[in-house]
XYZ file of C-alpha atoms in Angstrom:
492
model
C -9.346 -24.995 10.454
C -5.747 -24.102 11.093
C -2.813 -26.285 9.635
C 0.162 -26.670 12.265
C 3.017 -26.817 11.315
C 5.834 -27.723 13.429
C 9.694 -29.615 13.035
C 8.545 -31.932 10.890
C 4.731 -33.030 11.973
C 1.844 -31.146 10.870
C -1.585 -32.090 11.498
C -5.629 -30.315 10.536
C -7.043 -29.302 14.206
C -8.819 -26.470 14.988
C -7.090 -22.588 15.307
C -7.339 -22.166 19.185
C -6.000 -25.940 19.525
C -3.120 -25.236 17.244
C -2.511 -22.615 19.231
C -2.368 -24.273 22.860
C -0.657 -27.374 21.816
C 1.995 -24.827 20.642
C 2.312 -22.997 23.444
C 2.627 -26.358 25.904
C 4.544 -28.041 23.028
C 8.040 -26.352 22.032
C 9.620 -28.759 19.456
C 12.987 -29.186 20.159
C 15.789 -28.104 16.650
C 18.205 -29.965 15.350
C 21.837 -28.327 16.199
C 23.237 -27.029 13.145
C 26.338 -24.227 12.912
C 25.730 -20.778 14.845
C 26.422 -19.118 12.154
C 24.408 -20.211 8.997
C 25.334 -20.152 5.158
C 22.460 -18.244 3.096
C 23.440 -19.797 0.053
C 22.476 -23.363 1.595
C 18.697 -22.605 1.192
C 19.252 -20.823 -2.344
C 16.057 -20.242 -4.350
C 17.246 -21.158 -8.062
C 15.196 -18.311 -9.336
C 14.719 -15.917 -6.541
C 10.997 -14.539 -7.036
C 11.757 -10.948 -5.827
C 8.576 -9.792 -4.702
C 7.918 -6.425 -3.541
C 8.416 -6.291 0.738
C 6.103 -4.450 3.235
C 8.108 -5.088 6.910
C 5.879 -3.603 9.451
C 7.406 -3.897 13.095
C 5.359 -2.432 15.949
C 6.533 -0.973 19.148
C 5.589 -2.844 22.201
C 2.854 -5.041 20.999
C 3.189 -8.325 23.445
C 2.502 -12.171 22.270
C -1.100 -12.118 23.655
C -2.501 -8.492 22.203
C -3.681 -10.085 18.885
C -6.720 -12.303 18.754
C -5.252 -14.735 16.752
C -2.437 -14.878 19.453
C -5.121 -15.655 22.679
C -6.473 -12.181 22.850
C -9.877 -11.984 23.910
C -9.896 -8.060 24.703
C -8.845 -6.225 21.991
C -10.243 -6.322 18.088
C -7.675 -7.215 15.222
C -9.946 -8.219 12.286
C -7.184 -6.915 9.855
C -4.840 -8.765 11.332
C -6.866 -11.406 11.454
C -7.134 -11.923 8.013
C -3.767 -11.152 7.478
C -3.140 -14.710 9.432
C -6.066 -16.083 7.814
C -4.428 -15.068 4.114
C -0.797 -16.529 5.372
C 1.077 -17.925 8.611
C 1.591 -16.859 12.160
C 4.386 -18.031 13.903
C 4.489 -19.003 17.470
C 7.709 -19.649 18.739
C 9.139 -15.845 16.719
C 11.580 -13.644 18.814
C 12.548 -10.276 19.004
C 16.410 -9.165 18.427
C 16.350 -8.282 22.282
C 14.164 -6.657 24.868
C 14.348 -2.828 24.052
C 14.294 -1.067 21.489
C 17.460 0.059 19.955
C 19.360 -3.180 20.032
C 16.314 -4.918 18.581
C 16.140 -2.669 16.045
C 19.751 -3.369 15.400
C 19.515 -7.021 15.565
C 16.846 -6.793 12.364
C 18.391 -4.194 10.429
C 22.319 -5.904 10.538
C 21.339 -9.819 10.973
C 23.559 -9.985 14.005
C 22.119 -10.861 17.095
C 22.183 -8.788 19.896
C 26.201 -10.168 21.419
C 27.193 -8.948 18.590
C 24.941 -6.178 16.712
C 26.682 -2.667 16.760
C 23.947 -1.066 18.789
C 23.772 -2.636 22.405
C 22.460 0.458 24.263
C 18.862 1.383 24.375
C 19.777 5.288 25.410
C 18.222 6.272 21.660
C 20.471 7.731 19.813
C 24.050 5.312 19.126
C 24.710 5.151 15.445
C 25.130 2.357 13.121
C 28.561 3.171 11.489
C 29.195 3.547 7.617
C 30.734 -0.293 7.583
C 27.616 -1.393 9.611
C 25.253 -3.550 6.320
C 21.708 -3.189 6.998
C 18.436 -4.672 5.397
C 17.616 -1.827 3.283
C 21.464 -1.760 1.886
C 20.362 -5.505 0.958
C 17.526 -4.818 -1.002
C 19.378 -1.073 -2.818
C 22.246 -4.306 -4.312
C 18.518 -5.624 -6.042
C 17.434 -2.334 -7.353
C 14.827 -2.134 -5.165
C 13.481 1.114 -3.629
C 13.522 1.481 -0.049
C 11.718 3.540 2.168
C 11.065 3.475 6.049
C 8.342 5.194 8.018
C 8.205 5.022 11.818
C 10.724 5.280 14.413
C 14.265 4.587 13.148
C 16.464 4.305 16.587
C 19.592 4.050 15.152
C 21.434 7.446 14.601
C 20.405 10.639 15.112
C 20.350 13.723 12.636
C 24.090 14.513 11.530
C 25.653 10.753 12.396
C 26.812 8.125 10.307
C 23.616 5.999 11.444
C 21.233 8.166 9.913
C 19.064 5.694 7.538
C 19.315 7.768 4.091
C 23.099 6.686 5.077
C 22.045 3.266 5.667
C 20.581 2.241 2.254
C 16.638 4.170 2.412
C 15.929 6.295 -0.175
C 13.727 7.741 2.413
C 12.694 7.546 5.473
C 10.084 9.823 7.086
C 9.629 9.941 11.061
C 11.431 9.989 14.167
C 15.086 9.423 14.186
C 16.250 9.491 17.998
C 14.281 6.825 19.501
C 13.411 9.629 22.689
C 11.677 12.039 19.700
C 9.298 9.164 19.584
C 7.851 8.714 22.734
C 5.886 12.142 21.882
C 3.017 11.343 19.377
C 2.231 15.031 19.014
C 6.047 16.732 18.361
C 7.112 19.990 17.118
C 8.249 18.375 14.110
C 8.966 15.347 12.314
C 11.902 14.378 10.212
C 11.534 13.719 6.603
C 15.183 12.040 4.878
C 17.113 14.448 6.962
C 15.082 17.462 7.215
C 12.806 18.844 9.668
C 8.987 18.855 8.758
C 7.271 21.161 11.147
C 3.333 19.875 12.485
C 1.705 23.268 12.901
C -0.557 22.930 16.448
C 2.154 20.680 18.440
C 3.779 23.668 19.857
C 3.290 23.744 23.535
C 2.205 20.111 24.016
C 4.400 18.142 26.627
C 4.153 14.846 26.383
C 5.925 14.286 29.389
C 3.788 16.256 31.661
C 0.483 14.616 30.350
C -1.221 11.566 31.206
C -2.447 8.865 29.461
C -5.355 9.649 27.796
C -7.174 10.486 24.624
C -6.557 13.630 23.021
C -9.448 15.824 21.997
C -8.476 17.263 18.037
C -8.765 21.038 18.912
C -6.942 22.154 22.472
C -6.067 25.930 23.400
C -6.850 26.911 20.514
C -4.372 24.936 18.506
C -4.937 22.137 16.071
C -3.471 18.778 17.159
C -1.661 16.972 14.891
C -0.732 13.402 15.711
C 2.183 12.414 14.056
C 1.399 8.451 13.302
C -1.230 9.661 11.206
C 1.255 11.269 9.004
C 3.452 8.199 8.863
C 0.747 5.980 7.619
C 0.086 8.365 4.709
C 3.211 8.596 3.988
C 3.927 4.999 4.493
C 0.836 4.251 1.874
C 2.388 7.338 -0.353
C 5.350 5.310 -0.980
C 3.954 1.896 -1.821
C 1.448 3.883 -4.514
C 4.261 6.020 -6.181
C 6.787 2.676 -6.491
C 3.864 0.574 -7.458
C 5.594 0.423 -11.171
C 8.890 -0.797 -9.511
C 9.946 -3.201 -6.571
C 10.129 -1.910 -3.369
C 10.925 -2.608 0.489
C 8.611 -0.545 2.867
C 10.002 -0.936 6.257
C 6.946 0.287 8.459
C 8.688 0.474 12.341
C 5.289 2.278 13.681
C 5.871 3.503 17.188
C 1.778 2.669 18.711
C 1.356 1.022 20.747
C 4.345 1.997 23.010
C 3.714 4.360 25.934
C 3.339 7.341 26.356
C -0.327 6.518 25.833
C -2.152 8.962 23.745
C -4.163 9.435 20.877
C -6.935 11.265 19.110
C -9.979 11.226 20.872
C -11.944 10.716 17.774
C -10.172 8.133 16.180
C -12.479 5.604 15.525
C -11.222 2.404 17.757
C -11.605 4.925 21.038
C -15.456 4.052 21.487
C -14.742 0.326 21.441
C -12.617 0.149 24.702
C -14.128 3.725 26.263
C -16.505 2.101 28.806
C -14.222 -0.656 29.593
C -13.564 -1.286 33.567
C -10.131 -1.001 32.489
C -7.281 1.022 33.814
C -6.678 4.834 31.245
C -3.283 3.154 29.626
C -4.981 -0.354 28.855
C -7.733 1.321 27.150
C -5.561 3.641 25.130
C -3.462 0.746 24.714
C -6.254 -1.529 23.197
C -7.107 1.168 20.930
C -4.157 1.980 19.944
C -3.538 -2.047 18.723
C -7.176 -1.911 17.158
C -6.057 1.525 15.039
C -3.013 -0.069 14.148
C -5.130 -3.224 12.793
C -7.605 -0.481 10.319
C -4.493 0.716 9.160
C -2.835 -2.757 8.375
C -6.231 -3.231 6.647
C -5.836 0.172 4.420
C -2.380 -1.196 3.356
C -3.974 -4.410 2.300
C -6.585 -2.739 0.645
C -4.055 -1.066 -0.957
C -2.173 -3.555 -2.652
C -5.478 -4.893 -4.029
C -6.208 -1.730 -5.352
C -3.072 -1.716 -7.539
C -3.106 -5.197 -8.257
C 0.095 -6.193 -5.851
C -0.916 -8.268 -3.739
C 0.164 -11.379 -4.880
C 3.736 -10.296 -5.937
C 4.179 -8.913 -2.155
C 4.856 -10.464 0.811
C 3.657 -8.545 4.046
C 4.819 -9.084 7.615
C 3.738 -7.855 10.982
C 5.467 -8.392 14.555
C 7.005 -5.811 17.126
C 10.335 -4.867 18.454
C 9.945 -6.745 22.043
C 7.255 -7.360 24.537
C 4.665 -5.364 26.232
C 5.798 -2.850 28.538
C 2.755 -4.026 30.687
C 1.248 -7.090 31.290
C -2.211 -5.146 31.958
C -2.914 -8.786 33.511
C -6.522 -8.678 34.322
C -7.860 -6.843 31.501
C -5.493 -6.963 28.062
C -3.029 -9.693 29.249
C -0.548 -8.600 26.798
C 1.856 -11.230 27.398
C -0.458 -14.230 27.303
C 0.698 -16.688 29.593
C 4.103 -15.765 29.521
C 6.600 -14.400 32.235
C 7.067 -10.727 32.865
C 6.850 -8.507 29.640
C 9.660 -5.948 28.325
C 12.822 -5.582 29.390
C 12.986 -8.924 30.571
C 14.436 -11.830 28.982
C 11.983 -14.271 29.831
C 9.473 -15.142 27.014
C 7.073 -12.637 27.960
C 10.210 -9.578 27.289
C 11.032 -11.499 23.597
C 8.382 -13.996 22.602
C 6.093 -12.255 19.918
C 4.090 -12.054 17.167
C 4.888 -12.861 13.087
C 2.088 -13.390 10.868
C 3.343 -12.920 6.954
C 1.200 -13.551 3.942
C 1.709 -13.426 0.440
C -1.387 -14.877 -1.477
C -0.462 -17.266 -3.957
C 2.646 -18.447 -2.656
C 1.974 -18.905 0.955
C -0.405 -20.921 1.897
C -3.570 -19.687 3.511
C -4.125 -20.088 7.632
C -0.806 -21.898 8.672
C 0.035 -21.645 12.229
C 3.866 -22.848 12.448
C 5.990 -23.879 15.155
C 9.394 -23.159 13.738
C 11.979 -21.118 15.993
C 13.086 -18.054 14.459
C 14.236 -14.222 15.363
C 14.654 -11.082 13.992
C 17.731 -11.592 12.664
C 16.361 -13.666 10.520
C 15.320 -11.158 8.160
C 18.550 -10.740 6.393
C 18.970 -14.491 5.250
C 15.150 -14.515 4.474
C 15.163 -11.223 2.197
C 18.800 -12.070 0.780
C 17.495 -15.588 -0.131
C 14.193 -13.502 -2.054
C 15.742 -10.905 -4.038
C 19.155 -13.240 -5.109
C 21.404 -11.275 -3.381
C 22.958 -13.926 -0.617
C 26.718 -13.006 -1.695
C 26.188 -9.584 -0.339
C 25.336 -10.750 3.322
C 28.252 -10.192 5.527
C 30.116 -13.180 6.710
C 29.313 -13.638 10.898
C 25.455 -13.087 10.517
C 23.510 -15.560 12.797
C 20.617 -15.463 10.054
C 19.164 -18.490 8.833
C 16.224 -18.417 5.937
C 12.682 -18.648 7.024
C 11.154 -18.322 3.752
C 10.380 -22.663 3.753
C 8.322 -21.929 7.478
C 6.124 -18.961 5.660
C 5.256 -21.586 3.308
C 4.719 -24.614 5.477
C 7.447 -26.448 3.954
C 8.821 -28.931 6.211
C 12.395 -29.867 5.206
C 13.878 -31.454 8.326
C 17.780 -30.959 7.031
C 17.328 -27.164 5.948
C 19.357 -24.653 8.442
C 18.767 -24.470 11.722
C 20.067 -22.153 14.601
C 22.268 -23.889 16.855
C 21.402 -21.396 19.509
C 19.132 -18.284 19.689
C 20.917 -15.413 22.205
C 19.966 -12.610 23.840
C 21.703 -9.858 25.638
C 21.171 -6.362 27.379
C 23.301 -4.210 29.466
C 21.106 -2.493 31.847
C 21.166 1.107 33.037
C 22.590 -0.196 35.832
C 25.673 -1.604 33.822
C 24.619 -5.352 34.627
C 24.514 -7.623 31.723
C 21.387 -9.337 31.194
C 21.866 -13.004 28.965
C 19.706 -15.928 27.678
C 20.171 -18.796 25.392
C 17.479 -20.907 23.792
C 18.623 -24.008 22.037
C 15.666 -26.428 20.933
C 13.375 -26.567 23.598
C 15.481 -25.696 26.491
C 16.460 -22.249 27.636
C 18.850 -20.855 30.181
C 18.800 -17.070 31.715
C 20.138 -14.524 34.010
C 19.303 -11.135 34.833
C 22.333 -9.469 36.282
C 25.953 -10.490 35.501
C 26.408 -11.725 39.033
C 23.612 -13.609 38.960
C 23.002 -17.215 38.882
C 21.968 -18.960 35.501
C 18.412 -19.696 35.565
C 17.183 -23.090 33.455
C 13.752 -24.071 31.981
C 12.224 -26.735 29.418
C 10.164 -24.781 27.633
C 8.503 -27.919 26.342
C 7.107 -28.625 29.836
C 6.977 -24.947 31.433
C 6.636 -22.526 28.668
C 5.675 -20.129 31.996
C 8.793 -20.295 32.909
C 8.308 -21.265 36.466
C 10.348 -24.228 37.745
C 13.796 -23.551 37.719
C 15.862 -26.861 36.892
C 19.034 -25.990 36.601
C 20.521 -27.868 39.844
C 18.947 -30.798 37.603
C 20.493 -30.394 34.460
C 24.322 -28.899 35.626
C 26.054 -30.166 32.031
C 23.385 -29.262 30.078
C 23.161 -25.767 31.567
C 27.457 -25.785 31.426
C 26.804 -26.568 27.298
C 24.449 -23.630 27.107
C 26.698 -21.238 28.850
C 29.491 -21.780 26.516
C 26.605 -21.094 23.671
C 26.640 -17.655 25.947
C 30.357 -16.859 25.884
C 30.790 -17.770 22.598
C 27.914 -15.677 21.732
C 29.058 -12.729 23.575
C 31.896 -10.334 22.105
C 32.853 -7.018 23.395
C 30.952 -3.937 22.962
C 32.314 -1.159 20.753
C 32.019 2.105 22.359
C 28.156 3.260 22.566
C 28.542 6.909 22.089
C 25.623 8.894 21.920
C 26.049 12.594 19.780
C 26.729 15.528 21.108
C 23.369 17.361 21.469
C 22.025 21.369 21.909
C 21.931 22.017 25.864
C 18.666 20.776 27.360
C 17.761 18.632 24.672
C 17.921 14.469 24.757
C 18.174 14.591 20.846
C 18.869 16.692 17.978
């Protein structure tokens, strides 16, 4: 039995009908300021537990069984849920990458967060406050393993610059699309992988690797940054830490090992090559959530460490007919309907959260900074103009019907094409446009969480209200300059 939580009802019924009266039921929030105060949801003694943020690349609303997937294996995950909460109406900081990545890491959403641009490569700036700057003003050590996304080698934006003691990975969001590189980066410095010369990720399809090719060893680089990211947790074990985990799989381009264990599951599937690699990839990422568990248990942490999973945006393919990676919602990444931002958060910490919550409560990426800030004691250090309210009441089922409350979620992306893409969620109802010329688009999510009955002719001064959410949201971009780079090369 699930317990569902949502804006103040909650009610025993069983998981999967928790789960669809959520999706066809999207409470509607109080309006409360934009911009919320931290110290409103103070914790009198803050319990300062140790922090493992894992954010996935590309993993959509409806790849995780616990989420409506019926194709691809999470039992690791599934505990995880079973151990804690999921929520179901979480949101990325945007649709790509970059500025999602930015959203979580400053608190600000995406009008406003210094990185805008999903090119790869834009810095954060010196002045920019991140997450991991947050948790170095509570003495705890930080260390990030994945794809960072947010300044390249030799820029202000770099993240031993941004508050991680270390970070080892990619650094230029481009360096990670190739999961067998020439190298990796390890706090600043190159770390060759000996048997990646000569592979080109770009000219190879999507596939599973075999170990041994031409001669040369294959070495694929995720399965460095899980050792490393399990390294870390180990040699801080006698201290408090924040692991920030931003592992790249399941984002294209689709390879892996050919003998990595979750390959026979989906091998014989009727399935197109990407949505088996895909499927594996999730199911690999699930054993290795499962080995940082197992972890924790092993050195006796569990309970003083609170561990999230979720992923930077949506799917970058539906795979509708065989993974359905956006459940039942609308169109996938780069999109800003729910498909492109609606996705997964499951966080459990035993003994303080209670066990096999499904919650309804709206919240985002940004999020993080008023949650964190409000754990470690350190609310005075969040910059003023966040739009970060606490979350830490949701993760434990609380229902406190006055607590903070976004006003308005927004959402914004400035296409390749220069077009500004915008959306606005407040409560239940939702508006959205895809170009800057375009008209707005409007939708009770309430009554068509698919997204499919435009209403805005219908509701003209509700949809006016919402667009002033939109320009007040909105502020101009600082420049989005990517470094200079050696000729030929898209990164450092």
């Amino acid at each position: 039995m699930a317990l569902f939580i949502g804006c103040g009802t909650a009610e025993k019924e069983p998981r999967w009908q928790a789960i669809t009266r959520e999706m066809m039921e999207a409470q509607p929030v109080p309006f409360a300021p934009s911009v919320a105060t931290v110290a409103s949801a103070r914790v009198v003694e803050p319990p300062r537990p140790n922090i493992v943020l894992i954010m996935v690349d590309d993993l959509g609303f409806g790849d995780l069984a616990d989420y409506g997937s019926e194709a691809i294996q999470t039992p690791h995950l599934d505990a995880l849920w079973e151990n804690g909460v999921a929520f179901y109406q979480y949101y990325a900081g945007c649709t790509v990458c970059a500025p999602s990545r930015s959203v979580l890491m400053t608190g600000m959403h995406a009008g406003q967060t210094p990185v805008r641009l999903n090119s790869g490569g834009v810095p954060l700036r010196d002045e920019d406050f991140t997450l991991a700057e947050l948790f170095k003003k509570a003495g705890y050590a930080t260390g990030g393993f994945g794809k960072w996304g947010l300044g390249d080698l030799g820029t202000e934006g770099v993240p031993e610059k941004q508050g991680f003691d270390e970070f080892f990975g990619y650094y230029h969001q481009v360096h990670a699309h190739d999961f067998y590189p020439p190298y990796l980066i390890d706090t600043g410095r190159k770390v060759q992988l000996p048997g990646n010369e000569g592979f080109d990720y770009r000219r190879r399809a999507a596939g599973f690797i075999p170990a041994e090719e031409n001669g040369k060893q294959r070495q694929y680089a995720h399965y460095e940054i899980t050792k490393r990211t399990l390294e870390f947790i180990r040699k801080n074990k006698d201290r408090r830490f924040f692991c920030y985990a931003p592992w790249t799989p399941p984002h294209g381009k689709y390879h892996l090992p050919k003998d990595d264990p979750a390959v026979s599951l989906y091998l014989d599937n009727d399935w197109p090559v990407r949505a088996k690699v895909a499927a594996a990839m999730i199911t690999m990422i699930d054993r290795q959530v499962g080995e940082l568990v197992a972890l924790l248990r092993e050195l006796q942490l569990e309970k003083n460490t609170l561990v999230l999973f979720t992923s930077d945006n949506g799917p970058a393919f539906r795979f509708e007919g065989s993974l359905d990676s956006a459940g039942r919602y609308r169109e996938a990444k780069r999109s800003l309907y729910e498909g492109g931002i609606r996705v997964p958060l499951i966080a459990s910490w035993p003994g303080t959260i209670p066990r096999d919550i499904a919650t309804g409560e709206i919240h985002y990426a940004g999020d993080f900074m008023a949650a964190f800030a409000q754990l470690t004691g350190t609310e005075e250090h969040v910059p003023a103009g966040c739009h970060s309210v606490p979350m830490v009441e949701a993760m434990k089922g609380a229902r406190y019907p006055h607590r903070p409350r976004h006003k308005y979620l927004y959402w914004e992306w400035q296409r390749p094409d220069g077009s500004l893409m915008q959306a606005v969620r407040s409560g239940g109802k939702k508006i959205v446009r895809h170009a800057t010329d375009a008209p707005w688009e409007y939708y009770d999510l309430a009554f068509d969480p698919e997204e499919t009955k435009n209403d805005a002719a219908k509701q003209p001064r509700l949809v006016d209200r919402m667009i002033g959410f939109a320009k007040e949201a909105h502020q101009p971009m600082r420049p989005q300059k990517e470094p200079d780079k050696p000729s030929g090369r898209r990164y450092r």
